[in-house]
Amino acid sequence: MSAKILMTRQWPTAVEEYLRSRYDVTFNTSNVPMTESELREATRNFDVLCTSTSDQITTHVLSHPESKVQLICNYGVGYEHIDVNACKQRNIMVTNTPDVLTDATAELAIMLMLMVARRASENERNFRTTFSTDWRPTHLLGTQVTGKTLGLIGFGRIAKAVAMVASNGLRMKVLYHSRRRADAETETSLHVEYCQDIDTLLAASDFVSLHCPGGKETEKLINAERLQTMKRSAFLINTARGSVIDEASLINALHNQIIAGAGLDVYCNEPTVNKQLFDVPNVVLLPHIGSATTETRHAMGMRAVSNLEAWLEGREILDRLT
Ligand code: DGY
């Protein structure tokens, strides 16, 4: 089958070259995100949309009467930016790219935990203005991470990878909460304890790391009340989706020392970020870079390609969401 394929953003060069040499592909050479109306218009001309988290694939985009789209190959594991129900209704298949970004994202969660606890950003900002190490016994002291308690909310692949590093590498006690309890073998091998309710986990943890999907079900899961439930000395880490935290309540909690700090890689209204966050000293802010390593971004591209090729060749699709 000769399908017409649209790449909505630039992908790693080797992946684009692979696609260019084999398929009828149109590339977004400007690399500027397409607007909702551009995406809707594109559905008239393409069988396959290769999307990413910076595209909003809404019912409006999908509902063009002349739409040809049959497959949406998402570059990334999260897919709350795609109206999956609207795709199902229109028999549009949707795929994502799990597994390949697990370790990179887990690395980032651990990094944020260490950065915020050891006040890495504050220390570096200070260093860059004073040009002096200015060693003093009491200067910008952080919190030790080793041996503390980490609470994971959500227990998918990334949370499990974080648990492995935290318990084996940092000798942390690891608690987790998820809708479904893991089997006993998984709990034993990862040295994790299940908490039946989120509030027990929040009250017991020195670090809380979020690993649940975005979307309506988890929207503002961490709200003002839950932030109050955390220890005043605790840190909140988010590499999942910005919508999971009520950002205004978090900003208030950070300013008023309701919690000790936060490490964030994701935000409520990306690509826009609430400017008030930049005025908070005890927060580490990264620009959604969980999967941003050369190795991982290439692997994500090739995983999307393998889904595309399975669809083109009528084979079973590994990462089928609809
Ligand atoms: C993902 O894969 O979901 C990352 O957050 C990038 O979209």
Coordinates of C-alpha atoms and ligand atoms in Angstrom, one line a residue:
M1 CA 0.0 0.0 0.0
S2 CA 1.3 3.5 -0.8
A3 CA 0.3 5.6 2.1
K4 CA 0.8 9.3 2.4
I5 CA 2.5 10.1 5.7
L6 CA 2.8 13.4 7.5
M7 CA 5.5 14.1 10.2
T8 CA 4.1 17.0 12.3
R9 CA 7.5 17.8 13.9
Q10 CA 11.1 17.1 13.1
W11 CA 12.3 13.7 14.2
P12 CA 16.0 12.5 14.7
T13 CA 17.7 12.7 11.3
A14 CA 18.5 9.0 11.0
V15 CA 14.8 8.2 11.5
E16 CA 13.7 10.8 9.0
E17 CA 16.3 9.4 6.5
Y18 CA 15.0 5.9 7.0
L19 CA 11.4 7.0 6.3
R20 CA 12.4 9.3 3.4
S21 CA 14.2 6.5 1.6
R22 CA 11.2 4.1 1.8
Y23 CA 7.9 5.9 2.0
D24 CA 5.9 8.8 0.7
V25 CA 6.5 11.2 3.6
T26 CA 6.0 14.9 4.1
F27 CA 8.2 16.6 6.7
N28 CA 7.6 19.6 8.8
T29 CA 10.7 21.4 7.7
S30 CA 9.9 24.6 9.8
N31 CA 9.6 22.4 12.9
V32 CA 7.0 24.8 14.2
P33 CA 4.0 23.0 15.8
M34 CA 1.0 22.9 13.5
T35 CA -2.2 24.7 14.5
E36 CA -5.4 22.9 15.1
S37 CA -6.7 24.2 11.7
E38 CA -3.5 23.1 9.9
L39 CA -3.8 19.6 11.4
R40 CA -7.5 19.4 10.5
E41 CA -6.7 20.5 6.9
A42 CA -3.9 17.9 6.8
T43 CA -6.3 15.1 7.5
R44 CA -7.7 15.6 4.0
N45 CA -4.3 14.7 2.4
F46 CA -2.7 12.1 4.6
D47 CA -3.4 8.5 5.6
V48 CA -1.0 8.6 8.5
L49 CA -0.2 11.3 11.0
C50 CA 3.1 11.0 12.9
T51 CA 2.3 13.2 15.9
S52 CA 3.9 14.1 19.2
T53 CA 2.9 15.7 22.5
S54 CA 3.0 19.2 21.0
D55 CA 0.0 18.4 18.8
Q56 CA -3.5 18.6 20.0
I57 CA -5.4 15.9 18.1
T58 CA -8.9 17.0 19.1
T59 CA -12.3 15.9 17.8
H60 CA -12.3 19.0 15.6
V61 CA -9.0 18.0 14.0
L62 CA -10.4 14.5 13.4
S63 CA -13.8 15.4 12.2
H64 CA -13.1 16.8 8.7
P65 CA -15.7 15.3 6.4
E66 CA -12.9 14.5 3.9
S67 CA -10.4 13.1 6.4
K68 CA -8.3 10.2 5.0
V69 CA -6.5 9.5 8.3
Q70 CA -6.3 5.8 9.2
L71 CA -3.4 5.7 11.6
I72 CA -1.9 8.1 14.2
C73 CA 1.6 7.1 15.1
N74 CA 2.5 9.0 18.2
Y75 CA 6.1 9.7 19.0
G76 CA 6.0 9.3 22.8
V77 CA 4.3 7.2 25.4
G78 CA 1.7 9.7 26.8
Y79 CA -1.3 10.2 24.6
E80 CA -3.7 12.4 26.5
H81 CA -3.2 15.0 23.7
I82 CA -5.0 12.7 21.3
D83 CA -8.8 12.2 21.6
V84 CA -8.6 8.4 21.6
N85 CA -12.4 8.0 21.8
A86 CA -12.9 10.2 18.8
C87 CA -10.3 8.0 17.0
K88 CA -12.0 4.8 18.0
Q89 CA -15.3 6.1 16.7
R90 CA -13.7 6.9 13.3
N91 CA -11.8 3.6 13.2
I92 CA -8.5 5.4 13.3
M93 CA -5.7 3.3 14.9
V94 CA -3.5 5.0 17.4
T95 CA 0.0 3.8 18.5
N96 CA 2.6 5.1 21.0
T97 CA 6.2 4.3 22.0
P98 CA 6.4 2.7 25.4
D99 CA 9.5 0.9 26.9
V100 CA 12.2 2.7 25.0
L101 CA 12.0 5.8 27.1
T102 CA 11.6 4.1 30.5
D103 CA 15.2 4.4 31.6
A104 CA 15.8 7.9 30.4
T105 CA 12.7 9.2 32.2
A106 CA 13.5 7.3 35.4
E107 CA 17.0 8.8 35.3
L108 CA 15.4 12.2 35.1
A109 CA 13.1 11.6 38.1
I110 CA 16.1 10.5 40.1
M111 CA 18.0 13.5 38.9
L112 CA 15.2 15.9 39.9
M113 CA 15.0 14.2 43.3
L114 CA 18.8 14.7 43.9
M115 CA 18.8 18.2 42.4
V116 CA 16.0 19.6 44.5
A117 CA 17.2 17.9 47.7
R118 CA 20.8 19.1 47.3
R119 CA 19.6 22.5 46.0
A120 CA 21.6 22.1 42.8
S121 CA 19.8 24.9 40.9
E122 CA 20.0 27.4 43.8
N123 CA 23.7 26.5 44.4
E124 CA 24.5 26.9 40.7
R125 CA 22.6 30.2 40.3
N126 CA 24.5 31.5 43.3
F127 CA 27.8 30.3 42.0
R128 CA 27.2 31.9 38.7
T129 CA 26.7 35.3 40.3
T130 CA 29.5 35.1 42.9
F131 CA 32.2 33.2 40.9
S132 CA 33.3 31.8 44.2
T133 CA 32.8 28.5 45.9
D134 CA 32.5 30.4 49.1
W135 CA 32.7 27.3 51.2
R136 CA 31.1 27.7 54.6
P137 CA 29.8 25.1 57.1
T138 CA 26.3 26.4 56.9
H139 CA 26.0 27.6 53.3
L140 CA 23.0 26.5 51.2
L141 CA 22.7 23.1 52.9
G142 CA 20.5 20.5 51.3
T143 CA 18.9 17.3 52.4
Q144 CA 20.4 13.8 52.2
V145 CA 18.5 11.5 49.9
T146 CA 20.1 8.1 50.7
G147 CA 18.1 6.0 53.1
K148 CA 15.0 8.2 52.9
T149 CA 11.4 7.1 52.0
L150 CA 10.2 7.5 48.4
G151 CA 6.5 7.3 47.5
L152 CA 5.6 6.5 43.9
I153 CA 2.2 7.3 42.6
G154 CA 1.5 5.1 39.7
F155 CA 3.5 1.9 39.2
G156 CA 4.1 1.4 35.5
R157 CA 7.4 0.8 33.8
I158 CA 9.0 4.2 34.7
A159 CA 8.0 4.0 38.3
K160 CA 9.5 0.5 38.5
A161 CA 12.7 1.7 37.0
V162 CA 12.8 4.5 39.5
A163 CA 12.1 2.0 42.4
M164 CA 15.1 -0.1 41.2
V165 CA 17.6 2.8 41.3
A166 CA 16.1 4.2 44.5
S167 CA 16.1 1.0 46.5
N168 CA 19.3 -0.5 45.1
G169 CA 21.3 2.6 44.5
L170 CA 20.2 5.0 47.2
R171 CA 19.0 2.5 49.8
M172 CA 15.6 4.1 50.0
K173 CA 12.5 2.6 51.4
V174 CA 10.1 2.6 48.5
L175 CA 6.3 2.8 48.8
Y176 CA 3.9 2.8 45.9
H177 CA 0.3 3.4 45.2
S178 CA -1.5 2.4 42.0
R179 CA -5.0 1.3 41.1
R180 CA -3.8 -2.3 40.8
R181 CA -1.4 -3.8 43.3
A182 CA 1.6 -5.5 41.7
D183 CA 2.2 -9.2 42.2
A184 CA 4.1 -10.4 45.2
E185 CA 7.2 -11.4 43.1
T186 CA 7.4 -7.9 41.7
E187 CA 7.1 -6.3 45.1
T188 CA 9.8 -8.5 46.5
S189 CA 12.2 -8.2 43.7
L190 CA 11.9 -4.4 43.6
H191 CA 11.8 -4.1 47.4
V192 CA 8.6 -2.0 47.4
E193 CA 5.6 -1.8 49.7
Y194 CA 2.1 -1.2 48.5
C195 CA 0.0 1.7 50.1
Q196 CA -3.7 1.2 49.6
D197 CA -4.5 4.9 49.7
I198 CA -2.6 7.9 48.4
D199 CA -2.9 9.9 51.6
T200 CA -1.0 7.2 53.7
L201 CA 1.7 7.3 51.1
L202 CA 1.9 11.1 51.1
A203 CA 2.1 11.3 54.9
A204 CA 4.9 8.7 55.1
S205 CA 7.2 9.8 52.2
D206 CA 10.2 12.1 52.2
F207 CA 10.0 12.2 48.4
V208 CA 6.9 11.7 46.3
S209 CA 7.3 11.0 42.6
L210 CA 4.4 11.0 40.2
H211 CA 4.2 8.3 37.5
C212 CA 0.5 8.1 36.6
P213 CA -0.9 9.1 33.1
G214 CA -2.3 12.5 32.4
G215 CA -5.9 13.1 31.4
K216 CA -9.2 13.6 33.2
E217 CA -8.9 10.8 35.7
T218 CA -5.7 12.1 37.3
E219 CA -6.4 15.8 36.9
K220 CA -5.3 17.8 40.0
L221 CA -4.8 14.5 41.9
I222 CA -2.2 16.5 43.9
N223 CA -4.3 19.4 45.2
A224 CA -4.0 21.8 48.2
E225 CA -5.3 19.2 50.7
R226 CA -2.9 16.5 49.5
L227 CA 0.0 18.9 49.7
Q228 CA -1.0 19.6 53.3
T229 CA -0.9 15.8 53.9
M230 CA 2.8 15.6 52.8
K231 CA 5.5 16.2 55.4
R232 CA 6.7 19.8 55.6
S233 CA 10.2 18.4 54.9
A234 CA 9.1 16.5 51.8
F235 CA 9.8 17.0 48.1
L236 CA 7.4 16.5 45.1
I237 CA 8.8 15.2 41.8
N238 CA 6.8 15.3 38.5
T239 CA 8.0 13.7 35.3
A240 CA 4.5 12.5 34.4
R241 CA 2.1 15.2 33.3
G242 CA 1.5 18.7 34.5
S243 CA -2.2 18.3 34.9
V244 CA -1.7 15.8 37.7
I245 CA -0.8 18.7 40.1
D246 CA -2.9 21.7 40.9
E247 CA -0.1 24.1 40.0
A248 CA -1.5 27.2 41.8
S249 CA -1.7 25.1 45.0
L250 CA 1.8 23.9 44.5
I251 CA 3.1 27.4 44.1
N252 CA 1.4 28.4 47.3
A253 CA 2.7 25.3 49.1
L254 CA 6.3 26.1 48.0
H255 CA 6.1 29.7 49.0
N256 CA 4.6 28.9 52.4
Q257 CA 6.9 25.9 53.2
I258 CA 4.0 23.5 53.3
I259 CA 6.4 21.2 51.5
A260 CA 10.2 21.6 51.2
G261 CA 10.5 21.7 47.4
A262 CA 9.6 20.3 44.0
G263 CA 11.3 19.1 40.9
L264 CA 9.2 19.5 37.8
D265 CA 9.7 18.5 34.2
V266 CA 6.1 18.9 33.1
Y267 CA 3.5 21.7 33.3
C268 CA -0.2 22.3 33.1
N269 CA -0.4 24.4 29.9
E270 CA 2.6 23.4 27.9
P271 CA 4.4 24.9 26.1
T272 CA 3.4 27.8 28.2
V273 CA 4.6 27.7 31.8
N274 CA 3.0 29.6 34.7
K275 CA 5.6 32.5 35.2
Q276 CA 5.0 32.4 39.0
L277 CA 6.9 29.2 39.1
F278 CA 10.1 31.0 38.2
D279 CA 9.8 33.1 41.3
V280 CA 9.9 30.1 43.6
P281 CA 13.4 29.4 44.9
N282 CA 12.9 25.8 46.1
V283 CA 11.8 24.3 42.8
V284 CA 13.9 22.8 40.0
L285 CA 12.3 23.5 36.6
L286 CA 13.2 21.5 33.5
P287 CA 11.5 21.9 30.1
H288 CA 9.9 18.5 29.5
I289 CA 13.2 16.6 28.8
G290 CA 12.3 13.2 30.4
S291 CA 13.1 11.3 27.2
A292 CA 15.6 13.8 25.7
T293 CA 18.7 11.7 25.2
T294 CA 20.1 11.0 21.7
E295 CA 19.7 7.2 22.2
T296 CA 16.2 7.4 23.5
R297 CA 14.8 9.9 20.9
H298 CA 16.2 7.7 18.2
A299 CA 14.7 4.6 19.7
M300 CA 11.3 6.3 20.0
G301 CA 11.5 7.2 16.4
M302 CA 12.3 3.6 15.3
R303 CA 9.6 2.2 17.7
A304 CA 7.1 4.5 15.9
V305 CA 8.4 3.3 12.6
S306 CA 8.0 -0.3 13.5
N307 CA 4.3 0.4 14.4
L308 CA 3.9 2.2 11.1
E309 CA 5.5 -0.7 9.1
A310 CA 3.4 -3.3 10.9
W311 CA 0.3 -1.3 9.9
L312 CA 1.5 -0.9 6.3
E313 CA 2.2 -4.6 6.0
G314 CA -0.9 -5.7 7.8
R315 CA 1.0 -7.3 10.6
E316 CA 0.1 -7.2 14.3
I317 CA 0.9 -3.9 15.8
L318 CA 2.9 -3.9 19.1
D319 CA 1.8 -0.6 20.6
R320 CA -1.8 -0.4 19.5
L321 CA -4.0 1.9 21.7
T322 CA -7.2 1.6 19.7
Ligands
DGY1 C1 6.1 11.0 26.4 O1 6.7 10.1 25.7 O2 5.0 10.9 26.8 C2 7.0 12.2 26.7 O3 6.4 12.9 27.7 C3 7.1 13.0 25.5 O4 5.9 13.2 24.9

